[in-house]
Coordinates of C-alpha atoms in Angstrom, one line a residue:
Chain A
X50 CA 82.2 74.1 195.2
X51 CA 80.2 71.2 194.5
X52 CA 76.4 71.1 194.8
X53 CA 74.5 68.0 196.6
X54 CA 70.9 67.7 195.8
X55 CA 68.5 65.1 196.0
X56 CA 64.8 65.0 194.4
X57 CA 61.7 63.0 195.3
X58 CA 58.1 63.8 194.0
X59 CA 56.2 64.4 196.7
X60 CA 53.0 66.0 197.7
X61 CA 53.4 69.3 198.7
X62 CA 51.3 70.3 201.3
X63 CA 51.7 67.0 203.7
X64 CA 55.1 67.7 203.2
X65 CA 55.0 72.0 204.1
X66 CA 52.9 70.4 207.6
X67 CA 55.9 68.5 208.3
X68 CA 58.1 71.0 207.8
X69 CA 55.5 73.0 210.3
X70 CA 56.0 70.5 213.0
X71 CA 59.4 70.2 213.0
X72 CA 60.2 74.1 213.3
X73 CA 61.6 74.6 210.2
X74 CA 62.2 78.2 208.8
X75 CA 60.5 79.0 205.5
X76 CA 63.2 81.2 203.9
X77 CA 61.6 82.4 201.1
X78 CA 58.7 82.2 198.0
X79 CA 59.9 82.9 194.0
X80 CA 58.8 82.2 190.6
X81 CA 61.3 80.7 188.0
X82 CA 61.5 81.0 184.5
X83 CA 64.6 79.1 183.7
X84 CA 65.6 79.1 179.6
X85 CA 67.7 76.1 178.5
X86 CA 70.0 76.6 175.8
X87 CA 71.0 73.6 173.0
X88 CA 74.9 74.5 172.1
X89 CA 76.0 75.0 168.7
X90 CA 79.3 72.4 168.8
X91 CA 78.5 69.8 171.1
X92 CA 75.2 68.0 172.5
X93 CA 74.4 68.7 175.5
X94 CA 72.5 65.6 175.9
X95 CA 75.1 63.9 175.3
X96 CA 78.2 65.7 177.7
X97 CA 75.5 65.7 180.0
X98 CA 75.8 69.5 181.2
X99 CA 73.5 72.4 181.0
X100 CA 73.8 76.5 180.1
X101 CA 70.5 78.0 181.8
X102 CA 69.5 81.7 182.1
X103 CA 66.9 82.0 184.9
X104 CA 64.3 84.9 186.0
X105 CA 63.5 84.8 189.3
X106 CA 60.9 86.7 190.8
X107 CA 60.4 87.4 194.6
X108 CA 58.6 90.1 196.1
X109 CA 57.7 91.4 192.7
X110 CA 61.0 92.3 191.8
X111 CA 62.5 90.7 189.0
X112 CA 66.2 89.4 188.5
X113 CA 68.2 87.1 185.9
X114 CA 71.3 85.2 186.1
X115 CA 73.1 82.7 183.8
X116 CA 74.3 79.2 185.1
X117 CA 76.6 76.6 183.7
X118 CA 76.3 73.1 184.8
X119 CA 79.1 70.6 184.3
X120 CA 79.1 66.6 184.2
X121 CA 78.2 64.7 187.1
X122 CA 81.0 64.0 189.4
X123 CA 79.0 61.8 191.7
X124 CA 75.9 60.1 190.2
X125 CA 74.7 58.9 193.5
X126 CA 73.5 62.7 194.7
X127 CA 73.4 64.5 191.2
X128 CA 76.5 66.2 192.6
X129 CA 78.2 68.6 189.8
X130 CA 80.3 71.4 189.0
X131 CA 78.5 74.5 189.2
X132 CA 79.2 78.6 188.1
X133 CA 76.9 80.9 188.6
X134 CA 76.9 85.2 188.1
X135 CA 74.0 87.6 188.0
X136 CA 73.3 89.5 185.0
X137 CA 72.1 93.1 184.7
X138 CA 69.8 92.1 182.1
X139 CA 68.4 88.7 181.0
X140 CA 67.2 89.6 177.6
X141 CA 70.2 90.9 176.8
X142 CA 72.3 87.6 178.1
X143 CA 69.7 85.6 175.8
X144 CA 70.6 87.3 173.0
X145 CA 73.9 87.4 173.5
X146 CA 74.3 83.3 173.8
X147 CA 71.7 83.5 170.7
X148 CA 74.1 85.3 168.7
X149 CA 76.6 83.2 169.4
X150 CA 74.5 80.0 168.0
X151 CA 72.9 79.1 171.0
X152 CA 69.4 78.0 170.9
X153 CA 66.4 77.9 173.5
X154 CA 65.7 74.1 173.6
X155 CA 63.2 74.6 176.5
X156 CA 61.4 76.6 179.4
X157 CA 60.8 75.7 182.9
X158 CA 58.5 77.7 185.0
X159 CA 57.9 76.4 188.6
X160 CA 57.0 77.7 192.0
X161 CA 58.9 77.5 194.9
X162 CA 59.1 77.3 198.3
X163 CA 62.7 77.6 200.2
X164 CA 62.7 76.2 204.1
X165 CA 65.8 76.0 206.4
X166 CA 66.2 72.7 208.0
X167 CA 69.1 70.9 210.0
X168 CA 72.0 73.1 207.7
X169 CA 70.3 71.7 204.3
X170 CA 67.6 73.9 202.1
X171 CA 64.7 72.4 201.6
X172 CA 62.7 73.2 198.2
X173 CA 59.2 72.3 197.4
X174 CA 58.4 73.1 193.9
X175 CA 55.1 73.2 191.9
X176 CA 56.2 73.0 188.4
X177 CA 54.4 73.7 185.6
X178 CA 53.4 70.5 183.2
X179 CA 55.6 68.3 185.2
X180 CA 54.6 68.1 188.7
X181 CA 55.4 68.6 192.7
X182 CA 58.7 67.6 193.8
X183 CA 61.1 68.1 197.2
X184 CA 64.4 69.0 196.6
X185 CA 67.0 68.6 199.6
X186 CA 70.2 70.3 198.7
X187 CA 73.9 71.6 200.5
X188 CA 77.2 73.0 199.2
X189 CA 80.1 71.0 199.7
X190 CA 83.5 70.8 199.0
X191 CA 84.1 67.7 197.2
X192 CA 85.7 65.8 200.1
X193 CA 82.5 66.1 202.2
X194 CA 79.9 64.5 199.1
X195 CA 79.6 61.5 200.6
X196 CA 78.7 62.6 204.4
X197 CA 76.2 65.9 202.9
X198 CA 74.8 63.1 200.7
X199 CA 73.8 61.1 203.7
X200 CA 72.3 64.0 205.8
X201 CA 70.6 65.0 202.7
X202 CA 68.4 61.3 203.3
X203 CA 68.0 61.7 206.7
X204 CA 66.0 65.2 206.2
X205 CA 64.1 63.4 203.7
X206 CA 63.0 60.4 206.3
X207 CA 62.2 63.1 208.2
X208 CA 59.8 64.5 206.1
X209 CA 58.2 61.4 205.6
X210 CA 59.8 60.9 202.0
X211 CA 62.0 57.8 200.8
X212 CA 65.5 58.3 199.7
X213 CA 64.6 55.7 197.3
X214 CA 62.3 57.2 195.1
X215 CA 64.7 60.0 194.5
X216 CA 64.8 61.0 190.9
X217 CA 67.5 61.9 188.9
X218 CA 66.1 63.5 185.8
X219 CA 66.1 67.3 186.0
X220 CA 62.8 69.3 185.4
X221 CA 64.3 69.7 181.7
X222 CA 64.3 66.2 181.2
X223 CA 60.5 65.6 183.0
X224 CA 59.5 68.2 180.8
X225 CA 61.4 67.3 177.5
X226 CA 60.4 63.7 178.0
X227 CA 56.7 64.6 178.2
X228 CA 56.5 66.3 174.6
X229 CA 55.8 64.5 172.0
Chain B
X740 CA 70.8 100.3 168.0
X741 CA 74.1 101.1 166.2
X742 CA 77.5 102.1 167.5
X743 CA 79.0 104.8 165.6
X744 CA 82.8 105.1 166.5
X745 CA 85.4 107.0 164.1
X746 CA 89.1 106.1 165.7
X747 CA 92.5 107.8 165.0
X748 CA 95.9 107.9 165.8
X749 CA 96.9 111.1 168.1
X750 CA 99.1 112.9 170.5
X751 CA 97.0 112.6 173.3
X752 CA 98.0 115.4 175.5
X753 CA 97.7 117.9 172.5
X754 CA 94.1 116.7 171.6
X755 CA 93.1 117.2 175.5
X756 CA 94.3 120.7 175.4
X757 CA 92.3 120.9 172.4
X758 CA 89.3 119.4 173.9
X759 CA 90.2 122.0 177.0
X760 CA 89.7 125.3 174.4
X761 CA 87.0 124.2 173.1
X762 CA 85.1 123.6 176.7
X763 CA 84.5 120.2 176.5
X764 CA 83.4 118.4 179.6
X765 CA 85.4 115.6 180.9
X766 CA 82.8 113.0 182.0
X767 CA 85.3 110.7 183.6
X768 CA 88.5 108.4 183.0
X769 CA 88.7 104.7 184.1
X770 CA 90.7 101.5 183.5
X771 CA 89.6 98.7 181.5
X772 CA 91.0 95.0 181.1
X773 CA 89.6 93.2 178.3
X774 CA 89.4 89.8 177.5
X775 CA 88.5 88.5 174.2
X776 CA 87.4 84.7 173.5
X777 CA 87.5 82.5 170.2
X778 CA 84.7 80.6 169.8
X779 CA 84.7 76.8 169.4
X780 CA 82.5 76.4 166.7
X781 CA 83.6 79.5 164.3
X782 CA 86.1 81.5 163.5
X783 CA 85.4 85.0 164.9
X784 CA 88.5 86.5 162.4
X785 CA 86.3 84.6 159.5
X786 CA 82.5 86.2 160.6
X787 CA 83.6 89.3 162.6
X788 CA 82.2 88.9 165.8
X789 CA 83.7 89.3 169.0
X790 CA 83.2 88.2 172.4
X791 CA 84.7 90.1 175.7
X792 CA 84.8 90.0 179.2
X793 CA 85.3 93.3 180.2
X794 CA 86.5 94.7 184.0
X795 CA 86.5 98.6 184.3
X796 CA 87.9 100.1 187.3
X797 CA 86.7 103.5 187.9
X798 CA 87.6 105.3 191.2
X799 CA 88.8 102.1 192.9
X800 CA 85.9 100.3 192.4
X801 CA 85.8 97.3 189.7
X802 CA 82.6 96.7 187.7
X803 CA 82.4 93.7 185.1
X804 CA 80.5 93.2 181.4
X805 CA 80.3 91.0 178.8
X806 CA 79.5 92.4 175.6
X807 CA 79.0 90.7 172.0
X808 CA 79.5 92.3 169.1
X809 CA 78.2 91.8 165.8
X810 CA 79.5 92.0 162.1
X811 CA 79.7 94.9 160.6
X812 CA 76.7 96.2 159.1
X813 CA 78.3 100.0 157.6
X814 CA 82.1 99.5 156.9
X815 CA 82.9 103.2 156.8
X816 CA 82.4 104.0 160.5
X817 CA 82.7 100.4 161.6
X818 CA 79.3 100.5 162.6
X819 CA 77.9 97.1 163.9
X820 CA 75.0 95.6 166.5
X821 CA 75.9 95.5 170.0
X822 CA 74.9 93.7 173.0
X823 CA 76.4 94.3 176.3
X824 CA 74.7 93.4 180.1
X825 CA 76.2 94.1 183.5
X826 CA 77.3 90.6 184.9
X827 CA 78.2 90.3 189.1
X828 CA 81.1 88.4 188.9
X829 CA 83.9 88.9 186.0
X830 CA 85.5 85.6 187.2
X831 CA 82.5 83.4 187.1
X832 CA 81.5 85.0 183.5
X833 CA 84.9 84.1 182.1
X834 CA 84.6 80.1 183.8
X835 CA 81.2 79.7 182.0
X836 CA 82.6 81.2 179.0
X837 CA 85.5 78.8 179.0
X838 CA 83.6 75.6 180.0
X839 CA 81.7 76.1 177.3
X840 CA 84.5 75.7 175.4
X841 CA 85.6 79.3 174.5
X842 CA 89.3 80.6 174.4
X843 CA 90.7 83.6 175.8
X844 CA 92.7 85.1 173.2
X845 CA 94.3 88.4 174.0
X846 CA 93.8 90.8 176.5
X847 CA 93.8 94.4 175.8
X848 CA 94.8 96.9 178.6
X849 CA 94.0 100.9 178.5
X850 CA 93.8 103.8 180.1
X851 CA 90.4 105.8 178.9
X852 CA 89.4 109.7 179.4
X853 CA 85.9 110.2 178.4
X854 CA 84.6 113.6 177.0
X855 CA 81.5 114.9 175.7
X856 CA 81.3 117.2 173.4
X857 CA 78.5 118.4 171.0
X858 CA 76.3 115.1 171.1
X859 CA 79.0 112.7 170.7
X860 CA 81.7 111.0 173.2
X861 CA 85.0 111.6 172.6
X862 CA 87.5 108.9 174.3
X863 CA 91.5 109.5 174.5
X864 CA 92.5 106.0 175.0
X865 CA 96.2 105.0 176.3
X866 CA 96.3 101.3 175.5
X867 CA 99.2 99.2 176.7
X868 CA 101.7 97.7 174.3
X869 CA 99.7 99.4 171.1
X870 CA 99.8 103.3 171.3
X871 CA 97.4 106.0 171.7
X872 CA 94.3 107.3 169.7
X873 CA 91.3 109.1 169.6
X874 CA 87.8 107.5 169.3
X875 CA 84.5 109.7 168.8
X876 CA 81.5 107.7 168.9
X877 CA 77.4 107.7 169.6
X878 CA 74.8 105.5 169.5
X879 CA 72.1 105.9 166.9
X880 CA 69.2 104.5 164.9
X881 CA 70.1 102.2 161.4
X882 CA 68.9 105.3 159.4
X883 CA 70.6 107.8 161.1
X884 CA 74.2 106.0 160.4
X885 CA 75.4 108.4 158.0
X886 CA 74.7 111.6 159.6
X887 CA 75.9 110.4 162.8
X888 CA 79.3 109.6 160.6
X889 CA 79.7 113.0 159.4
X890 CA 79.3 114.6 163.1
X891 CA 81.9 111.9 164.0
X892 CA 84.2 113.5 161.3
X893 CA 83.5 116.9 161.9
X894 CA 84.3 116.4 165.8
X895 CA 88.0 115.0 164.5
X896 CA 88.9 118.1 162.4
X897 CA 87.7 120.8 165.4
X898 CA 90.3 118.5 167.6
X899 CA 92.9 118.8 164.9
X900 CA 92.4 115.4 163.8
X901 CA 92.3 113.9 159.9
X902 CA 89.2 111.9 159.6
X903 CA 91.5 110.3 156.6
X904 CA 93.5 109.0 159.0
X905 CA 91.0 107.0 160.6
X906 CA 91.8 103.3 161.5
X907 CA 89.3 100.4 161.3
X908 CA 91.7 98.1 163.6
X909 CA 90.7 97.0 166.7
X910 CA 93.5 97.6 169.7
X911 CA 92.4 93.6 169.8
X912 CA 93.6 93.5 166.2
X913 CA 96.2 95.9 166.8
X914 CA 98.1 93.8 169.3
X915 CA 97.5 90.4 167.9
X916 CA 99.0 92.1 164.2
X917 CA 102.4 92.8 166.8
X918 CA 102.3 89.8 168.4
X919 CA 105.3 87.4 166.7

């Protein structure tokens, strides 16, 4: 299962009145608190992938889950190999990667905002020291990248965003990047 | 919190009778598949850690948690730290675990029937291609360790049991010592 997903900064409420006009669904609100982990045998940085335990909170309940990210497979789209399983308890799954040599290299806490539109989920997310950004996003298998990738455009046009001033850096790297 | 676990070698059907006399309450029996990982960076063998993926099926229905475990900290009743958490998806848990570069192992197989019996939990344990045993175990605070060893002891001689014949191998080490 591979995971489109294309990024613009944005602003967010002329963007949640477009979403208004054209009918689109809002799915859902949540807080993340996303902990990125450095690995104790490789750079991360450098392999380019990611080992993340989030909280999300919706509805005032709280849950956790741990998420490895793999390489890029398609640069254009941000497109990589994802694996993804809830955990019981997201202390204990810090401590457990901390045991084992991980360390916490950063935390993200954003905002967001999930709509439905046109088969794709649309995000807009407030996050904290970094900014407001639109995230347009599908799962595909890996012979469909190319067409989800396209569509994934289209919905931003249609919001009134540019495809071209998608970003590629991850709220990580916005956030690393900012500190001094 | 500290894992207090005494482990012997036994007939098991004559220590359940035993258990049966002296009223003990079965609390349960289930089926457990564990999977053990090297790590990349250390050698668990060398610092006494383990890793494990564990699935337990208990009346049909198959639960999954990963559990890290710690040196020992108090040789005598191989007492050591423990962190364990629920996770949804075995599967998934043992991807991320392997992407990240750790090995399976071994995989231990067993059949468990859990008592209780005066405070502590006493497990007759059928493990596949190793033998059978006896484990009485409970949870306690650092200081309490030794107390909690001599109840452990005292449990093993009401069920018949030598506490001098008590075995500090893991059924991990266990099968990897008969493994050619």
């Amino acid at each position: 299962m591979y995971e489109v997903e294309v990024k613009v900064a944005a602003d967010l409420d002329a963007v949640a009145d477009r979403l208004a006009e054209l009918g689109a669904e809002q799915t859902g609100d949540v807080v993340q608190v996303d902990t990125y982990y450095d690995a104790p045998h490789r750079d991360f940085a450098e392999t380019d992938e990611a080992l993340r335990v989030r909280r999300e909170t919706r509805d005032g309940e709280t849950t956790a889950r741990m998420t490895y990210k793999g390489p890029l497979v398609e640069a254009e789209s941000k497109t990589r190999e994802e694996y993804e399983t809830g955990v019981d308890d997201g202390e204990t799954t810090d401590t457990i990667f901390e045991r084992l040599g991980f360390e916490p290299a950063a935390t993200v806490r954003k905002d967001r905002r999930f709509y439905r539109y046109d088969g794709y989920t649309v995000t807009l997310d407030a996050v904290e020291d970094v900014g407001e950004f639109v995230e347009v996003e599908v799962e595909t298998d890996r012979g469909d990248v190319e067409a989800a990738r396209e569509g994934a455009f289209e919905v931003l046009r249609e919001l009134g965003l540019d495809p071209q001033d998608q970003t590629r850096t991850s709220y990580l790297g916005m956030l690393l990047e900012d500190t001094p």
